[in-house]
Amino acid sequence: MNKDSPGTAHKLLPLRLLVPMALMTGVATGAGAWLLKWLCHLLHGLIFDLLHPDTFNWSLLLWPPAGILLTFLAGKYLFRQQVSDACARLSAHLRNDRLPLSPNIIWETLCGCTLTIGLGASAGTESPIAYSGAAMGNSLGRIFGVNARSMRVLVACGAGAGIGAIFKSPIGGLFFVLEILRLELSTNAVTAAGVASLTGALTAYVLSGCTPDIHYSAPFPPDPHTYAAVILLGILTGLYARWYDFCSDKAIAMLSGMRHAAWKPIVSGAILGLAVLIMPGLYGDGYTLMSHLLDGRGSFIASYSAWAGTHSMYALLAIAAGMLLVKGSLVALANNGGGVAGDFSPTLFAGCIGGWLFAIVCNSLTGTTLPPASFACIGMGAAMAAILRAPLMAIFITVEATMAYSMLLPVSVAALAAFATAKISRLKQHSETDG
């Protein structure tokens, strides 16, 4: 394949060539996503095997700072480029045509994310694996000598495969490429991205034993009053998105104002460690807590904390509210304070906590019988849609990651309500600023 021959430099490869490359990229990225998850859960398991779920665990104060500091030192002395805030870097690469990507990104993001998330920083694993997958697609394109336009598609394919694999959500991975990365809407490009995302998700699913990371199976009551609550949850989640963004911006501004870069991991790690010590449910990607909430075991919120074993609903609600208040700041600190992490699954975490809290409060104040587990699932899609401004991706990641396909309608309603509310709120804020 002649990369720059006249008449072909800007022509997308035909499907008979593009699809096999997308397949190879998807398989490689899916295997990388599985490995990343396995390593993070291995570290998580080793640490929590040393803890007691019914008591206060002081050692939780140490692990997140250790992860951030180790990742910072690896980035300074071992890695060859910056791999933090991966999704923003990937978007900038595609937007400004800064290709090719270094092959070292493949292993650097995996190692950095393993240390950051495995040792407890409160964030996700999806942006690093998307960046790693993009580098895999880029490396494959360089091997076959594809032209610039086809290279952009392969990079997007790798990123979409990473999202599809880490959430086991093939359609969600495709919509990530379309909504977040803004891939061109040609038949060949979209087909290749869909193939890569599907292959990545299937590879990760098979390697993990054909089991979901989060599972929800309870029925949702098809009642008009329940759907009114779903819409209300969406609106409130859209308003919460502004708080999440505000906290994130403040945390980034605080780090940016530090004169010496060495202070960033120290301060970020200390704050993350303190937050995880007080509310251990914030440890890592939060999948363990989300799984318990979707399974109807809300009391797990207090496990490993000073309130472990409490039967007070007020204490559980206070912990849940505290998590919602600080989550945006913690994710920004993990991403910008020296760690390598993602900011997608934290929105699912915030939505899960928010949906569960909403149902409990409504039931207590109004006498309704809203199912907390169902509203935790609905809140996941609503929060992702509002915070990331990608409603279609949010809807499909939520229902595919939880295998709750029967929840497609309520999740869609809440996600669109949250997205519209957040959009209107941001437009109003910008108009007031301009005025």
Coordinates of C-alpha atoms in Angstrom, one line a residue:
M1 CA 0.0 0.0 0.0
N2 CA 1.6 3.2 -1.1
K3 CA 1.0 5.8 1.6
D4 CA 1.4 8.9 -0.4
S5 CA 0.9 8.0 -4.1
P6 CA -1.0 10.6 -6.2
G7 CA -4.8 10.2 -6.1
T8 CA -4.7 7.8 -3.1
A9 CA -3.2 9.9 -0.3
H10 CA -6.6 11.0 0.9
K11 CA -8.7 8.0 -0.2
L12 CA -10.0 5.6 2.4
L13 CA -9.0 2.0 2.0
P14 CA -11.7 -0.4 0.8
L15 CA -13.5 -2.6 3.3
R16 CA -11.7 -5.7 2.1
L17 CA -8.5 -4.2 3.5
L18 CA -9.8 -2.0 6.3
V19 CA -11.9 -4.7 8.0
P20 CA -9.1 -7.2 8.6
M21 CA -7.0 -4.4 10.1
A22 CA -9.9 -3.4 12.3
L23 CA -10.3 -7.1 13.4
M24 CA -6.6 -7.3 14.3
T25 CA -6.8 -4.0 16.2
G26 CA -9.9 -5.2 18.1
V27 CA -8.4 -8.5 19.2
A28 CA -5.2 -6.9 20.4
T29 CA -7.0 -4.1 22.2
G30 CA -9.5 -6.5 23.7
A31 CA -6.7 -8.6 25.1
G32 CA -5.0 -5.4 26.5
A33 CA -8.3 -4.4 28.2
W34 CA -8.7 -7.7 29.8
L35 CA -5.1 -7.7 31.0
L36 CA -5.5 -4.2 32.5
K37 CA -8.7 -5.1 34.3
W38 CA -7.1 -8.3 35.6
L39 CA -4.0 -6.5 36.9
C40 CA -6.1 -3.8 38.6
H41 CA -8.4 -6.3 40.2
L42 CA -5.4 -8.4 41.3
L43 CA -3.9 -5.4 43.2
H44 CA -7.3 -4.5 44.6
G45 CA -7.8 -8.1 45.8
L46 CA -4.3 -8.3 47.4
I47 CA -4.9 -5.1 49.3
F48 CA -8.4 -5.8 50.5
D49 CA -7.5 -9.3 51.6
L50 CA -5.4 -7.6 54.3
L51 CA -8.3 -5.4 55.4
H52 CA -11.4 -6.1 57.6
P53 CA -14.8 -5.1 56.2
D54 CA -16.3 -4.5 59.7
T55 CA -13.7 -2.1 61.0
F56 CA -11.9 1.1 60.2
N57 CA -8.8 0.5 58.1
W58 CA -6.0 3.1 58.5
S59 CA -3.9 1.5 55.8
L60 CA -6.3 2.8 53.1
L61 CA -4.8 6.2 53.7
L62 CA -1.5 5.0 52.2
W63 CA -2.3 3.1 49.0
P64 CA -3.7 5.9 46.7
P65 CA -0.8 8.2 47.4
A66 CA 1.6 5.3 46.8
G67 CA -0.1 4.7 43.4
I68 CA 0.0 8.3 42.3
L69 CA 3.6 8.8 43.4
L70 CA 4.8 5.6 41.7
T71 CA 3.0 6.6 38.5
F72 CA 4.4 10.1 38.6
L73 CA 8.0 8.7 39.1
A74 CA 7.5 6.2 36.2
G75 CA 6.3 9.0 34.0
K76 CA 9.3 11.2 34.9
Y77 CA 12.0 8.6 34.6
L78 CA 10.7 5.7 32.7
F79 CA 8.0 6.7 30.2
R80 CA 9.0 8.5 27.0
Q81 CA 5.9 10.8 26.8
Q82 CA 3.0 12.0 28.9
V83 CA 0.1 9.5 29.0
S84 CA -2.0 11.2 31.7
D85 CA -5.4 12.6 30.7
A86 CA -5.4 10.1 27.8
C87 CA -8.7 10.9 26.2
A88 CA -8.0 14.6 25.9
R89 CA -4.6 13.8 24.4
L90 CA -6.1 11.3 21.9
S91 CA -8.7 13.8 20.8
A92 CA -6.0 16.5 20.3
H93 CA -3.9 14.0 18.3
L94 CA -6.9 13.4 15.9
R95 CA -8.0 17.0 15.8
N96 CA -4.6 18.4 15.0
D97 CA -3.4 15.4 12.8
R98 CA -0.6 14.7 15.2
L99 CA 0.0 11.2 14.0
P100 CA 1.7 8.7 14.2
L101 CA 1.5 7.7 17.9
S102 CA 4.5 6.2 19.7
P103 CA 4.2 2.4 20.2
N104 CA 5.5 2.9 23.7
I105 CA 2.0 4.4 24.6
I106 CA 0.7 0.8 24.5
W107 CA 2.6 -0.4 27.5
E108 CA 3.0 2.9 29.3
T109 CA -0.7 3.6 29.6
L110 CA -1.3 0.0 30.8
C111 CA 1.5 0.2 33.5
G112 CA 0.5 3.7 34.6
C113 CA -3.1 2.9 34.9
T114 CA -2.5 -0.4 36.8
L115 CA -0.5 1.5 39.4
T116 CA -3.0 4.4 39.6
I117 CA -6.3 2.5 39.8
G118 CA -5.0 -0.8 41.3
L119 CA -3.6 1.1 44.3
G120 CA -6.8 3.0 44.8
A121 CA -7.1 6.3 43.0
S122 CA -10.7 7.1 42.5
A123 CA -11.1 7.0 38.7
G124 CA -11.4 4.6 35.8
T125 CA -9.5 2.5 33.3
E126 CA -11.2 3.4 30.1
S127 CA -9.2 6.4 28.8
P128 CA -5.8 4.7 29.1
I129 CA -7.0 1.6 27.3
A130 CA -8.5 3.8 24.6
Y131 CA -5.2 5.6 24.2
S132 CA -3.4 2.2 24.2
G133 CA -5.8 0.8 21.6
A134 CA -5.3 3.9 19.4
A135 CA -1.5 3.3 19.5
M136 CA -2.1 -0.3 18.5
G137 CA -4.2 0.8 15.5
N138 CA -1.6 3.3 14.6
S139 CA 1.2 0.8 14.8
L140 CA -0.7 -1.6 12.6
G141 CA -1.3 1.1 10.1
R142 CA 2.4 2.0 10.0
I143 CA 3.2 -1.7 9.4
F144 CA 0.9 -1.8 6.3
G145 CA 1.9 1.7 5.2
V146 CA -1.7 3.1 5.0
N147 CA -2.4 6.7 4.0
A148 CA -3.2 9.5 6.4
R149 CA -7.0 9.3 6.1
S150 CA -7.0 5.5 6.7
M151 CA -4.5 6.0 9.6
R152 CA -7.0 8.3 11.3
V153 CA -9.7 5.6 11.0
L154 CA -7.4 2.9 12.4
V155 CA -6.5 5.1 15.4
A156 CA -10.2 5.7 16.0
C157 CA -10.9 2.0 15.6
G158 CA -8.3 1.2 18.3
A159 CA -9.8 3.7 20.7
G160 CA -13.3 2.5 20.1
A161 CA -12.2 -1.1 20.6
G162 CA -10.7 0.0 23.9
I163 CA -13.9 1.5 25.2
G164 CA -15.9 -1.5 23.8
A165 CA -13.6 -3.9 25.5
I166 CA -13.2 -2.3 28.9
F167 CA -17.0 -1.9 29.3
K168 CA -17.8 -5.0 27.2
S169 CA -20.1 -2.7 25.2
P170 CA -19.6 -2.9 21.4
I171 CA -22.3 -0.4 20.5
G172 CA -21.1 1.9 23.3
G173 CA -17.6 1.7 21.8
L174 CA -18.9 2.7 18.4
F175 CA -20.7 5.7 19.7
F176 CA -17.6 6.8 21.6
V177 CA -15.9 7.0 18.3
L178 CA -18.8 8.9 16.7
E179 CA -19.8 11.2 19.6
I180 CA -16.5 11.9 21.4
L181 CA -13.8 11.4 18.7
R182 CA -16.1 12.6 15.9
L183 CA -15.0 10.1 13.3
E184 CA -16.0 10.8 9.7
L185 CA -19.4 9.3 8.8
S186 CA -18.5 7.4 5.7
T187 CA -19.7 3.8 5.3
N188 CA -16.2 2.3 5.4
A189 CA -15.0 4.3 8.5
V190 CA -18.1 3.5 10.5
T191 CA -18.1 -0.2 9.5
A192 CA -14.5 -0.5 10.5
A193 CA -15.1 1.2 13.8
G194 CA -18.0 -1.1 14.5
V195 CA -16.0 -4.2 13.7
A196 CA -13.1 -3.1 15.9
S197 CA -15.4 -2.3 18.8
L198 CA -17.3 -5.6 18.5
T199 CA -14.1 -7.6 18.2
G200 CA -12.6 -5.9 21.2
A201 CA -15.6 -6.4 23.4
L202 CA -16.0 -10.0 22.4
T203 CA -12.3 -10.7 23.0
A204 CA -12.4 -9.2 26.5
Y205 CA -15.7 -11.0 27.2
V206 CA -14.3 -14.4 26.3
L207 CA -11.0 -13.9 28.1
S208 CA -12.9 -12.9 31.3
G209 CA -14.9 -16.1 31.3
C210 CA -18.0 -14.7 29.5
T211 CA -19.1 -12.8 32.6
P212 CA -20.0 -9.1 33.0
D213 CA -18.1 -6.8 35.4
I214 CA -21.4 -5.4 36.6
H215 CA -24.7 -7.3 36.4
Y216 CA -28.3 -6.1 36.9
S217 CA -31.2 -8.5 36.5
A218 CA -34.1 -7.2 38.6
P219 CA -37.3 -6.2 36.7
F220 CA -38.3 -2.6 36.3
P221 CA -42.0 -1.7 37.1
P222 CA -43.6 -0.2 34.0
D223 CA -45.7 2.3 35.8
P224 CA -46.5 6.0 34.7
H225 CA -45.6 7.3 38.2
T226 CA -42.3 5.5 38.0
Y227 CA -41.4 7.1 34.7
A228 CA -42.2 10.5 36.2
A229 CA -39.6 9.7 38.8
V230 CA -37.2 8.6 36.0
I231 CA -37.6 12.0 34.3
L232 CA -37.1 13.8 37.6
L233 CA -33.9 11.8 38.3
G234 CA -32.7 12.8 34.8
I235 CA -33.3 16.5 35.5
L236 CA -31.6 16.4 38.9
T237 CA -28.6 14.5 37.4
G238 CA -28.3 17.1 34.7
L239 CA -28.1 19.7 37.4
Y240 CA -25.6 17.6 39.3
A241 CA -23.4 17.5 36.2
R242 CA -22.7 21.2 36.8
W243 CA -21.4 20.5 40.3
Y244 CA -19.3 17.7 39.0
D245 CA -17.8 20.0 36.4
F246 CA -17.3 22.8 38.9
C247 CA -15.4 20.5 41.3
S248 CA -13.3 19.1 38.5
D249 CA -12.4 22.6 37.2
K250 CA -11.5 23.8 40.7
A251 CA -9.2 20.7 41.3
I252 CA -7.4 21.3 38.0
A253 CA -7.0 25.0 38.7
M254 CA -5.5 24.2 42.1
L255 CA -3.0 21.8 40.6
S256 CA -2.2 24.2 37.7
G257 CA -1.4 26.9 40.3
M258 CA 1.4 24.9 41.9
R259 CA 4.9 26.2 41.0
H260 CA 6.7 22.8 41.4
A261 CA 5.4 19.8 39.6
A262 CA 6.6 17.5 42.4
W263 CA 3.9 18.9 44.7
K264 CA 1.1 17.8 42.4
P265 CA 1.3 14.0 43.1
I266 CA 1.9 14.7 46.8
V267 CA -1.1 16.9 47.3
S268 CA -3.3 14.8 44.9
G269 CA -2.3 11.5 46.6
A270 CA -2.9 12.9 50.1
I271 CA -6.4 14.1 49.2
L272 CA -7.2 10.8 47.5
G273 CA -5.9 8.8 50.4
L274 CA -7.9 10.8 52.9
A275 CA -11.1 10.5 50.8
V276 CA -10.7 6.7 50.4
L277 CA -9.9 6.3 54.1
I278 CA -13.2 8.0 55.1
M279 CA -15.3 6.5 52.3
P280 CA -13.6 3.2 51.1
G281 CA -16.3 2.8 48.4
L282 CA -14.3 5.4 46.4
Y283 CA -11.4 3.0 46.1
G284 CA -10.4 2.4 42.4
D285 CA -12.9 2.1 39.7
G286 CA -15.8 1.6 42.1
Y287 CA -17.2 -1.5 40.3
T288 CA -17.4 -3.5 43.6
L289 CA -19.7 -0.9 45.2
M290 CA -21.8 -0.5 42.0
S291 CA -22.3 -4.3 41.8
H292 CA -23.5 -4.4 45.4
L293 CA -25.9 -1.5 44.8
L294 CA -27.3 -3.1 41.7
D295 CA -27.8 -6.3 43.6
G296 CA -29.8 -4.5 46.3
R297 CA -27.1 -4.5 49.0
G298 CA -26.9 -0.8 49.8
S299 CA -25.3 -1.3 53.3
F300 CA -22.1 -2.2 51.6
I301 CA -21.5 1.6 51.2
A302 CA -20.3 1.6 54.8
S303 CA -18.0 -1.4 54.6
Y304 CA -14.3 -1.0 55.6
S305 CA -15.1 2.4 57.1
A306 CA -15.6 3.8 60.6
W307 CA -19.4 3.2 60.1
A308 CA -19.0 -0.4 59.0
G309 CA -21.8 -2.6 60.2
T310 CA -24.2 0.3 60.8
H311 CA -27.9 -0.2 60.3
S312 CA -28.6 3.5 60.3
M313 CA -30.1 4.6 57.0
Y314 CA -29.0 8.2 57.8
A315 CA -25.4 7.2 58.0
L316 CA -25.6 5.4 54.6
L317 CA -27.3 8.4 53.0
A318 CA -24.6 10.7 54.4
I319 CA -21.8 8.5 53.0
A320 CA -23.5 8.3 49.6
A321 CA -24.0 12.1 49.5
G322 CA -20.4 12.6 50.5
M323 CA -19.2 10.4 47.6
L324 CA -21.3 12.5 45.2
L325 CA -19.9 15.7 46.5
V326 CA -16.2 14.8 46.1
K327 CA -16.2 12.4 43.1
G328 CA -15.6 15.1 40.5
S329 CA -12.6 16.5 42.4
L330 CA -11.1 13.1 43.0
V331 CA -11.2 12.1 39.4
A332 CA -9.6 15.4 38.3
L333 CA -6.8 14.9 40.9
A334 CA -6.1 11.4 39.8
N335 CA -5.9 12.4 36.1
N336 CA -4.0 15.7 36.5
G337 CA -1.9 15.0 39.6
G338 CA 0.4 12.5 38.2
G339 CA -1.8 9.4 37.7
V340 CA -2.9 7.7 34.6
A341 CA -6.7 7.1 34.7
G342 CA -10.0 7.6 33.0
D343 CA -13.0 9.7 33.5
F344 CA -15.8 7.6 32.0
S345 CA -16.6 5.0 34.7
P346 CA -16.5 7.6 37.4
T347 CA -19.6 9.1 35.8
L348 CA -21.3 5.7 36.0
F349 CA -20.2 5.5 39.6
A350 CA -21.6 8.9 40.5
G351 CA -24.9 8.1 38.6
C352 CA -25.2 4.7 40.4
I353 CA -24.8 6.4 43.8
G354 CA -27.1 9.3 42.8
G355 CA -29.9 7.0 41.5
W356 CA -29.8 4.8 44.6
L357 CA -29.8 7.9 46.9
F358 CA -32.7 9.4 44.9
A359 CA -34.9 6.3 45.3
I360 CA -34.2 5.9 49.0
V361 CA -35.0 9.6 49.7
C362 CA -38.1 9.6 47.6
N363 CA -39.4 6.5 49.3
S364 CA -38.7 8.0 52.7
L365 CA -40.3 11.4 52.0
T366 CA -43.2 10.5 49.8
G367 CA -44.0 6.9 50.6
T368 CA -43.3 5.7 47.1
T369 CA -41.9 2.2 46.4
L370 CA -39.2 3.1 43.9
P371 CA -36.7 0.2 43.5
P372 CA -33.3 1.6 44.5
A373 CA -31.3 -1.0 42.4
S374 CA -33.3 0.0 39.3
F375 CA -32.7 3.7 39.9
A376 CA -29.0 3.1 40.5
C377 CA -28.9 1.5 37.0
I378 CA -30.9 4.3 35.5
G379 CA -28.7 6.9 37.2
M380 CA -25.6 5.5 35.6
G381 CA -26.7 6.3 32.1
A382 CA -28.1 9.7 33.1
A383 CA -24.8 10.8 34.8
M384 CA -22.6 9.7 31.9
A385 CA -24.8 11.4 29.3
A386 CA -24.9 14.7 31.3
I387 CA -21.2 14.9 32.3
L388 CA -19.6 13.5 29.1
R389 CA -22.3 15.1 26.8
A390 CA -22.6 11.8 24.9
P391 CA -26.1 10.4 25.4
L392 CA -26.1 7.6 22.9
M393 CA -22.8 6.3 24.2
A394 CA -24.0 6.5 27.8
I395 CA -27.3 4.7 27.1
F396 CA -25.6 1.7 25.4
I397 CA -22.6 1.5 27.7
T398 CA -25.1 1.3 30.7
V399 CA -27.3 -1.4 29.3
E400 CA -24.5 -3.4 27.7
A401 CA -22.1 -3.2 30.7
T402 CA -24.8 -4.4 33.1
M403 CA -26.5 -6.7 30.6
A404 CA -29.8 -4.9 31.6
Y405 CA -31.3 -4.8 28.1
S406 CA -34.8 -4.5 29.6
M407 CA -33.7 -1.2 31.1
L408 CA -33.1 0.4 27.7
L409 CA -36.2 2.6 27.7
P410 CA -35.9 4.0 31.3
V411 CA -32.2 4.5 30.9
S412 CA -32.8 6.3 27.6
V413 CA -35.5 8.6 29.1
A414 CA -33.3 9.6 32.1
A415 CA -30.2 10.0 29.9
L416 CA -31.9 12.3 27.4
A417 CA -33.5 14.3 30.3
A418 CA -30.1 14.7 32.0
F419 CA -28.3 15.6 28.8
A420 CA -30.9 18.2 27.9
T421 CA -30.9 19.7 31.4
A422 CA -27.1 19.9 31.4
K423 CA -27.0 21.4 27.9
I424 CA -29.5 24.1 28.9
S425 CA -27.7 24.8 32.1
R426 CA -24.3 25.2 30.4
L427 CA -25.8 27.4 27.7
K428 CA -27.3 29.6 30.4
Q429 CA -24.0 29.8 32.2
H430 CA -22.2 30.8 29.0
S431 CA -24.8 33.5 28.2
E432 CA -24.4 34.9 31.7
T433 CA -20.6 34.9 31.3
D434 CA -20.8 36.6 28.0
G435 CA -23.2 39.1 29.3

